[in-house]
Amino acid sequence: MKLRHISIFYVLIPVLAALTTLAEGFWALPGNGPEKYGFPLPWKTVELIPTCFMCPQPTSYNWGFFNIDATLYAAIGYGIVLFYTWLVWKKQN
């Protein structure tokens, strides 16, 4: 595999990590009280308070946890790509 093919992964990994983190904002963690979304760190919280039918529920975002989640997924992605690169390099030598 040529180096420029692998360099595409280095650009796509942070984008895919952020998209994965955003997608997990729809996955609620079990618990009492406000609904918390995000895995492994809950970065989106929806307060469950009685409002009118068409009124949106108050939502808060913890951007620090969002960044940590995205960084975690990017590290996993980079680890996979680096491991694959190491395997290919080892096979060639």
XYZ file of C-alpha atoms in Angstrom, residues 17-18 20-22 38-41 43 63-75:
23
model
C -14.543 10.290 14.930
C -16.581 13.504 15.189
C -19.422 8.878 15.343
C -19.582 11.029 18.458
C -22.471 13.038 16.995
C -23.241 10.065 24.424
C -20.897 7.159 25.047
C -18.633 6.714 26.995
C -19.049 10.240 28.419
C -22.051 15.094 26.532
C -18.417 20.297 24.743
C -15.475 19.139 26.863
C -16.913 15.617 27.056
C -17.746 15.794 23.334
C -14.115 16.612 22.532
C -12.855 13.820 24.787
C -15.206 11.319 23.110
C -14.127 12.432 19.625
C -10.457 12.257 20.656
C -10.989 8.746 22.024
C -12.540 7.553 18.761
C -9.807 9.272 16.735
C -7.137 7.547 18.850
